[in-house]
Every structure is written in C-alpha cells, then in structure tokens.
Coordinates of N, CA and C in Angstrom, one line a residue:
F706 N 89.3 -27.3 82.9 CA 90.6 -26.8 82.5 C 91.6 -27.6 83.3
Y707 N 92.8 -27.7 82.8 CA 93.9 -28.3 83.5 C 94.6 -27.3 84.4
E708 N 95.3 -27.7 85.4 CA 96.0 -26.8 86.2 C 97.5 -27.1 86.1
N709 N 98.3 -26.1 86.5 CA 99.8 -26.3 86.5 C 100.3 -26.7 85.1
L710 N 99.9 -25.9 84.1 CA 100.3 -26.2 82.7 C 101.7 -25.5 82.4
F711 N 102.5 -26.3 81.7 CA 103.8 -25.8 81.3 C 104.0 -26.3 79.9
C712 N 104.8 -25.5 79.1 CA 105.3 -25.9 77.8 C 106.8 -26.2 78.0
V713 N 107.2 -27.3 77.5 CA 108.6 -27.7 77.5 C 109.2 -27.6 76.1
F714 N 110.2 -26.7 75.9 CA 110.9 -26.5 74.7 C 112.2 -27.2 74.8
G715 N 112.4 -28.4 74.3 CA 113.6 -29.1 74.4 C 113.8 -29.4 75.9
D716 N 114.8 -28.8 76.5 CA 115.0 -29.0 78.0 C 114.5 -27.8 78.8
D717 N 114.0 -26.8 78.2 CA 113.5 -25.6 79.0 C 112.0 -25.6 79.1
S718 N 111.6 -25.3 80.3 CA 110.1 -25.2 80.5 C 109.7 -23.8 80.9
V719 N 108.5 -23.4 80.4 CA 107.9 -22.1 80.7 C 106.4 -22.3 81.1
P720 N 105.9 -21.4 81.9 CA 104.5 -21.6 82.2 C 103.6 -21.4 81.0
A721 N 102.5 -22.1 81.0 CA 101.5 -21.9 79.9 C 100.3 -21.1 80.5
R722 N 99.7 -20.3 79.6 CA 98.6 -19.4 80.0 C 97.4 -19.9 79.2
V723 N 96.3 -20.1 79.9 CA 95.0 -20.5 79.3 C 94.3 -19.3 78.9
E724 N 94.1 -19.2 77.5 CA 93.4 -18.0 77.0 C 91.9 -18.3 76.9
S725 N 91.5 -19.6 76.6 CA 90.1 -20.0 76.5 C 90.1 -21.5 76.5
A726 N 89.0 -22.1 76.4 CA 88.8 -23.6 76.4 C 89.6 -24.2 75.2
N727 N 89.8 -23.4 74.2 CA 90.5 -24.0 73.0 C 91.9 -23.4 72.7
E728 N 92.4 -22.5 73.6 CA 93.6 -21.9 73.3 C 94.5 -21.8 74.6
I729 N 95.7 -22.3 74.5 CA 96.7 -22.2 75.5 C 97.9 -21.6 74.9
V730 N 98.5 -20.6 75.6 CA 99.7 -19.8 75.0 C 100.9 -20.0 75.8
C731 N 102.0 -20.2 75.1 CA 103.3 -20.3 75.8 C 104.3 -19.4 75.0
A732 N 105.1 -18.7 75.8 CA 106.1 -17.8 75.2 C 107.4 -18.7 75.1
A733 N 108.0 -18.8 73.9 CA 109.2 -19.6 73.8 C 110.3 -19.0 74.6
P734 N 111.1 -19.8 75.3 CA 112.2 -19.2 76.0 C 113.3 -18.7 75.1
P735 N 114.2 -17.8 75.5 CA 115.2 -17.3 74.6 C 116.1 -18.5 74.2
H736 N 116.7 -18.3 73.0 CA 117.5 -19.3 72.4 C 118.7 -18.6 71.7
S737 N 119.9 -19.0 72.0 CA 121.0 -18.4 71.3 C 121.6 -19.5 70.4
G738 N 122.1 -19.0 69.3 CA 122.7 -20.0 68.4 C 122.0 -20.0 67.0
E739 N 122.2 -21.0 66.3 CA 121.7 -21.2 64.9 C 120.3 -21.7 64.9
T740 N 119.7 -21.8 63.7 CA 118.4 -22.4 63.6 C 118.4 -23.8 64.1
Q741 N 117.3 -24.0 64.9 CA 117.2 -25.4 65.5 C 115.7 -25.7 65.7
T742 N 115.3 -26.9 65.4 CA 114.0 -27.4 65.7 C 114.0 -28.2 67.0
V743 N 113.0 -27.8 67.9 CA 112.9 -28.6 69.1 C 111.5 -29.1 69.3
E744 N 111.4 -30.2 70.1 CA 110.1 -30.7 70.4 C 109.5 -29.9 71.5
V745 N 108.2 -29.6 71.4 CA 107.5 -28.9 72.4 C 106.4 -29.7 73.0
R746 N 106.4 -29.9 74.3 CA 105.4 -30.6 75.0 C 104.5 -29.7 75.9
L747 N 103.2 -29.9 75.8 CA 102.4 -29.2 76.8 C 102.1 -30.2 77.9
M748 N 102.5 -29.8 79.1 CA 102.5 -30.7 80.2 C 101.6 -30.2 81.3
S749 N 100.9 -31.1 82.0 CA 100.1 -30.8 83.2 C 100.9 -31.4 84.4
D750 N 101.2 -30.5 85.3 CA 101.9 -30.9 86.5 C 103.3 -31.5 86.2
M751 N 103.8 -31.2 85.0 CA 105.1 -31.7 84.6 C 105.2 -33.2 84.5
V752 N 104.0 -33.8 84.5 CA 103.9 -35.3 84.4 C 103.2 -35.8 83.2
H753 N 102.0 -35.2 82.9 CA 101.2 -35.7 81.9 C 101.4 -34.8 80.6
T754 N 101.7 -35.5 79.5 CA 101.9 -34.8 78.2 C 100.5 -34.7 77.6
L755 N 100.0 -33.4 77.3 CA 98.7 -33.2 76.8 C 98.8 -32.9 75.3
A756 N 99.9 -32.4 74.8 CA 100.1 -32.2 73.4 C 101.6 -32.2 73.0
L757 N 101.8 -32.4 71.8 CA 103.2 -32.5 71.3 C 103.3 -31.9 70.0
S758 N 104.4 -31.1 69.8 CA 104.5 -30.4 68.5 C 106.0 -30.1 68.3
L759 N 106.3 -29.4 67.2 CA 107.7 -29.0 66.9 C 107.7 -27.5 66.8
F760 N 108.8 -26.9 67.2 CA 109.0 -25.4 67.2 C 110.4 -25.2 66.6
K761 N 110.5 -24.2 65.7 CA 111.7 -23.9 65.0 C 112.3 -22.6 65.5
Y762 N 113.4 -22.6 66.2 CA 114.1 -21.4 66.5 C 114.9 -21.0 65.2
M763 N 114.8 -19.7 64.9 CA 115.5 -19.2 63.7 C 116.4 -18.0 64.0
S764 N 117.5 -17.9 63.4 CA 118.3 -16.7 63.5 C 117.5 -15.5 63.0
P765 N 117.6 -14.4 63.7 CA 116.8 -13.2 63.2 C 117.4 -12.7 61.8
P766 N 116.5 -12.3 61.0 CA 116.9 -11.7 59.7 C 117.6 -10.3 59.9
I767 N 118.5 -9.9 59.0 CA 119.2 -8.7 59.1 C 118.9 -7.9 57.8
I768 N 118.4 -6.7 58.0 CA 118.1 -5.8 56.8 C 119.4 -4.9 56.6
R769 N 119.9 -5.0 55.4 CA 121.1 -4.1 55.1 C 120.7 -2.8 54.4
S770 N 119.6 -2.9 53.5 CA 119.2 -1.8 52.8 C 117.8 -2.0 52.1
I771 N 117.1 -1.0 51.7 CA 115.9 -1.1 51.0 C 116.0 -0.1 49.8
L772 N 115.3 -0.6 48.7 CA 115.3 0.3 47.4 C 113.9 0.1 46.8
P773 N 113.3 1.2 46.4 CA 113.7 2.6 46.7 C 113.4 2.9 48.2
A774 N 114.1 3.9 48.7 CA 113.9 4.2 50.1 C 113.0 5.4 50.3
V775 N 112.4 5.9 49.1 CA 111.5 7.0 49.1 C 110.3 6.7 48.2
G776 N 109.1 7.1 48.6 CA 108.0 6.8 47.7 C 106.8 7.7 48.1
P777 N 105.7 7.6 47.4 CA 104.5 8.5 47.6 C 103.7 8.2 48.8
L778 N 103.0 9.2 49.3 CA 102.2 9.1 50.5 C 101.2 8.0 50.4
E779 N 100.6 7.8 49.2 CA 99.5 6.8 49.0 C 100.0 5.4 49.0
G780 N 101.3 5.1 49.1 CA 101.8 3.8 49.2 C 101.7 3.1 47.8
G781 N 101.8 1.8 47.8 CA 101.7 1.0 46.5 C 103.0 0.8 45.8
T782 N 104.1 1.3 46.5 CA 105.4 1.1 45.9 C 106.0 -0.2 46.3
S783 N 106.5 -1.0 45.3 CA 107.1 -2.3 45.6 C 108.6 -2.0 45.9
I784 N 108.9 -2.3 47.2 CA 110.3 -2.1 47.6 C 111.1 -3.4 47.7
S785 N 112.3 -3.3 47.4 CA 113.2 -4.5 47.6 C 113.9 -4.3 48.9
V786 N 113.9 -5.4 49.7 CA 114.6 -5.4 51.0 C 115.8 -6.3 50.8
F787 N 117.0 -5.9 51.1 CA 118.2 -6.6 51.0 C 118.8 -6.9 52.3
G788 N 119.4 -8.1 52.5 CA 120.0 -8.4 53.8 C 120.4 -9.8 53.9
V789 N 120.4 -10.4 55.1 CA 120.8 -11.8 55.4 C 119.7 -12.5 56.1
G790 N 119.5 -13.7 55.8 CA 118.5 -14.5 56.5 C 117.1 -14.2 56.2
L791 N 116.8 -13.8 54.9 CA 115.5 -13.3 54.5 C 114.6 -14.4 53.9
S792 N 115.2 -15.6 53.8 CA 114.4 -16.7 53.1 C 113.1 -17.1 53.7
N793 N 113.0 -17.0 55.0 CA 111.7 -17.4 55.7 C 110.9 -16.2 56.2
V794 N 111.3 -15.0 55.8 CA 110.5 -13.8 56.2 C 109.1 -13.8 55.5
T795 N 108.1 -13.6 56.3 CA 106.7 -13.6 55.9 C 106.1 -12.3 55.8
H796 N 106.5 -11.3 56.6 CA 105.9 -10.0 56.7 C 106.9 -8.8 56.8
C797 N 106.4 -7.7 56.3 CA 107.1 -6.4 56.5 C 106.2 -5.5 57.3
K798 N 106.8 -4.8 58.2 CA 106.0 -3.8 59.0 C 106.5 -2.4 58.8
F799 N 105.6 -1.5 58.6 CA 105.9 -0.1 58.5 C 105.4 0.7 59.7
T800 N 106.2 1.4 60.4 CA 105.8 2.1 61.6 C 106.2 3.6 61.5
I801 N 105.2 4.5 61.8 CA 105.5 5.9 61.9 C 105.2 6.3 63.3
G802 N 106.1 6.9 64.0 CA 105.9 7.3 65.4 C 105.8 6.1 66.2
S803 N 105.1 6.2 67.3 CA 105.0 5.1 68.3 C 103.7 4.3 68.1
S804 N 102.8 4.7 67.3 CA 101.5 3.9 67.2 C 101.0 3.7 65.8
T805 N 101.5 4.3 64.8 CA 100.9 4.1 63.5 C 101.7 3.0 62.8
T806 N 101.1 1.9 62.6 CA 101.7 0.7 61.9 C 100.8 0.1 60.9
A807 N 101.5 -0.6 59.9 CA 100.8 -1.4 59.0 C 101.7 -2.6 58.6
T808 N 101.1 -3.7 58.5 CA 101.9 -4.9 58.2 C 101.4 -5.5 56.9
V809 N 102.4 -5.9 56.0 CA 102.0 -6.4 54.7 C 102.8 -7.7 54.5
Q810 N 102.3 -8.5 53.6 CA 102.9 -9.8 53.2 C 104.3 -9.5 52.5
A811 N 105.3 -10.3 52.8 CA 106.5 -10.2 52.1 C 106.5 -11.3 51.0
Q812 N 107.2 -10.9 49.9 CA 107.3 -11.9 48.7 C 108.8 -12.3 48.7
H813 N 109.0 -13.5 49.0 CA 110.4 -14.1 49.1 C 111.1 -14.1 47.7
Q814 N 112.3 -13.6 47.6 CA 113.1 -13.7 46.4 C 114.2 -14.6 46.6
S815 N 115.0 -14.5 47.7 CA 116.1 -15.3 48.0 C 116.5 -15.2 49.5
D816 N 117.5 -15.8 49.9 CA 118.0 -15.6 51.3 C 118.5 -14.2 51.5
F817 N 118.7 -13.4 50.4 CA 119.3 -12.1 50.5 C 118.4 -11.0 50.1
S818 N 117.2 -11.3 49.6 CA 116.3 -10.3 49.1 C 114.8 -10.7 49.2
L819 N 113.9 -9.7 49.3 CA 112.5 -9.9 49.3 C 111.9 -8.6 48.8
T820 N 110.6 -8.7 48.5 CA 109.9 -7.5 48.2 C 108.6 -7.3 49.0
C821 N 108.2 -6.1 49.3 CA 107.0 -5.7 50.0 C 106.4 -4.5 49.3
V822 N 105.1 -4.4 49.3 CA 104.4 -3.2 48.8 C 104.1 -2.3 49.9
T823 N 104.5 -1.0 49.8 CA 104.3 -0.1 50.9 C 102.8 0.2 51.0
P824 N 102.4 0.2 52.3 CA 101.0 0.5 52.6 C 100.8 2.0 52.7
H825 N 99.5 2.5 52.6 CA 99.2 3.9 52.8 C 98.9 4.0 54.3
I826 N 99.8 4.7 55.0 CA 99.6 4.8 56.5 C 99.6 6.3 57.0
S827 N 99.8 7.2 56.1 CA 99.9 8.6 56.5 C 99.5 9.5 55.3
D828 N 98.8 10.6 55.7 CA 98.5 11.6 54.6 C 99.5 12.8 54.7
Q829 N 100.5 12.6 55.5 CA 101.5 13.7 55.6 C 102.9 13.0 55.4
E830 N 103.8 13.8 55.0 CA 105.2 13.3 54.8 C 105.7 12.7 56.1
A831 N 106.3 11.6 56.1 CA 106.8 11.0 57.3 C 107.9 9.9 57.0
D832 N 108.7 9.7 58.0 CA 109.7 8.6 57.9 C 109.2 7.4 58.6
S833 N 109.3 6.3 57.9 CA 108.7 5.0 58.5 C 109.8 4.0 58.7
L834 N 109.8 3.4 59.9 CA 110.7 2.3 60.2 C 110.2 1.1 59.5
V835 N 111.1 0.4 58.8 CA 110.7 -0.8 58.2 C 111.4 -2.0 58.9
Q836 N 110.6 -3.0 59.2 CA 111.0 -4.2 59.9 C 110.5 -5.4 59.3
V837 N 111.1 -6.6 59.5 CA 110.6 -7.8 58.9 C 110.5 -8.9 60.0
S838 N 109.7 -10.0 59.6 CA 109.4 -11.0 60.6 C 109.3 -12.4 59.9
H839 N 109.7 -13.4 60.7 CA 109.6 -14.8 60.2 C 108.2 -15.3 60.6
N840 N 107.5 -14.6 61.5 CA 106.2 -15.2 62.0 C 105.1 -14.2 62.1
G841 N 105.3 -13.0 61.6 CA 104.2 -12.0 61.7 C 103.9 -11.4 63.1
H842 N 104.8 -11.8 64.0 CA 104.6 -11.4 65.4 C 105.9 -10.7 65.9
D843 N 107.0 -11.3 65.7 CA 108.3 -10.7 66.2 C 109.0 -10.0 65.1
F844 N 109.2 -8.7 65.1 CA 109.8 -7.9 64.0 C 111.1 -7.4 64.4
V845 N 112.1 -7.4 63.5 CA 113.4 -6.8 63.7 C 113.8 -6.0 62.4
G846 N 114.7 -5.1 62.7 CA 115.2 -4.2 61.6 C 115.1 -2.8 61.9
D847 N 115.9 -2.0 61.2 CA 115.9 -0.5 61.5 C 116.1 0.3 60.2
A848 N 115.6 -0.2 59.1 CA 115.6 0.5 57.8 C 114.6 1.6 57.8
L849 N 114.8 2.7 57.0 CA 113.9 3.8 56.9 C 113.4 3.9 55.5
Y850 N 112.0 4.1 55.4 CA 111.4 4.4 54.2 C 110.7 5.7 54.3
L851 N 110.9 6.6 53.4 CA 110.4 8.0 53.5 C 109.2 8.2 52.6
Y852 N 108.1 8.5 53.3 CA 106.8 8.8 52.6 C 106.9 10.3 52.2
R853 N 106.8 10.6 50.9 CA 106.9 12.0 50.5 C 105.7 12.3 49.5
S854 N 105.4 13.6 49.5 CA 104.4 14.1 48.5 C 105.0 14.0 47.1
K855 N 104.1 13.7 46.1 CA 104.6 13.7 44.8 C 105.0 15.2 44.4
P856 N 106.0 15.3 43.6 CA 106.4 16.6 43.1 C 105.3 17.2 42.2
R857 N 105.2 18.5 42.3 CA 104.2 19.2 41.5 C 104.9 20.1 40.5
L858 N 104.5 20.1 39.2 CA 105.0 21.0 38.2 C 104.3 22.3 38.3
R859 N 105.0 23.4 38.6 CA 104.4 24.7 38.9 C 104.3 25.5 37.6
S860 N 105.3 25.4 36.8 CA 105.3 26.2 35.5 C 106.2 25.6 34.5
L861 N 105.9 25.9 33.3 CA 106.7 25.5 32.1 C 107.1 26.8 31.4
S862 N 108.3 26.8 30.8 CA 108.6 27.9 30.0 C 109.5 27.3 28.8
S863 N 109.4 28.1 27.7 CA 110.2 27.6 26.6 C 111.4 28.6 26.4
P864 N 112.5 28.1 25.9 CA 113.6 29.0 25.7 C 113.4 30.1 24.6

C-alpha cells in the first residue's frame, strides 16, 4: 500500500482512505457555486500522481412538490416529482422515522420533473420523507408522501 495518500480536487486536497487493496476513498471537499467539472488526482506524498479522473460538482436539486402525495401502503404508485435541477437525478429515497428507508430509481422527464415508483416500506399508515439524489449517496429534499390504507366500503344502500 501507498502512504500519505491525498485526493486533489482542482486546487483543494483531502486525505484519502484505503478501504482495501483495490479501493481508495476520498470525500469531495465542499464546493459553492454552479455546476463545475474538476480534475481529481490521487497523490502519494503530494508528489506522485497515482490516478487521474474527472469529478463533477452539481447544484443540488430542489423539490417543489410531488403528485400524488398520498398512496396505498403496498406502494407501487408512480409519483411525479416537480422542482428545479432534476435532470441528473438518479434516485428517490423514501424515509419513515429515523431508520426505515427505501431507495428507488428515478425516471428522468425534464429538468423540472421526474417520476419514481413508491416502494412498500410499512404495513401501517405513515408519513414518508421523499428526497432525491444525483449519485445515489447524497440526498436532499423535504417533500412528504403519505402512505395510507385503502378505503373500505362498509355498506351500500339504495334510495
């Protein structure tokens, strides 16, 4: 293994973490501003370049609304997500409480809309936080989707 590994994102460097003989992980430093592609170099002792790649910083997507915002407990409802910066969104995440989550693929429609199919994540009525991601790892958004029991017809009467 190499020692003193760093990843250099443009002009910013961050320490690299060796996960295994085939995997080295770097956390991209914060970036403010518009979408930008930067060169990333994996460096040993800040002298030797071991690998070179490109990394694209993207403005986070913004969710404005979802439709429908209510659906059945078993999931399977195709919802439309409306907002800004949705053209490169790859995933939707549904979260109930602090630990129950499910991630599904997003289907791109335009920069302003996408669709996701709601997963089955609860057998009880619950409110789910809906978030989106450009990379399947970093999620943003605060829309709510309500999982509800299907209505039951209790009786019929004729006039």
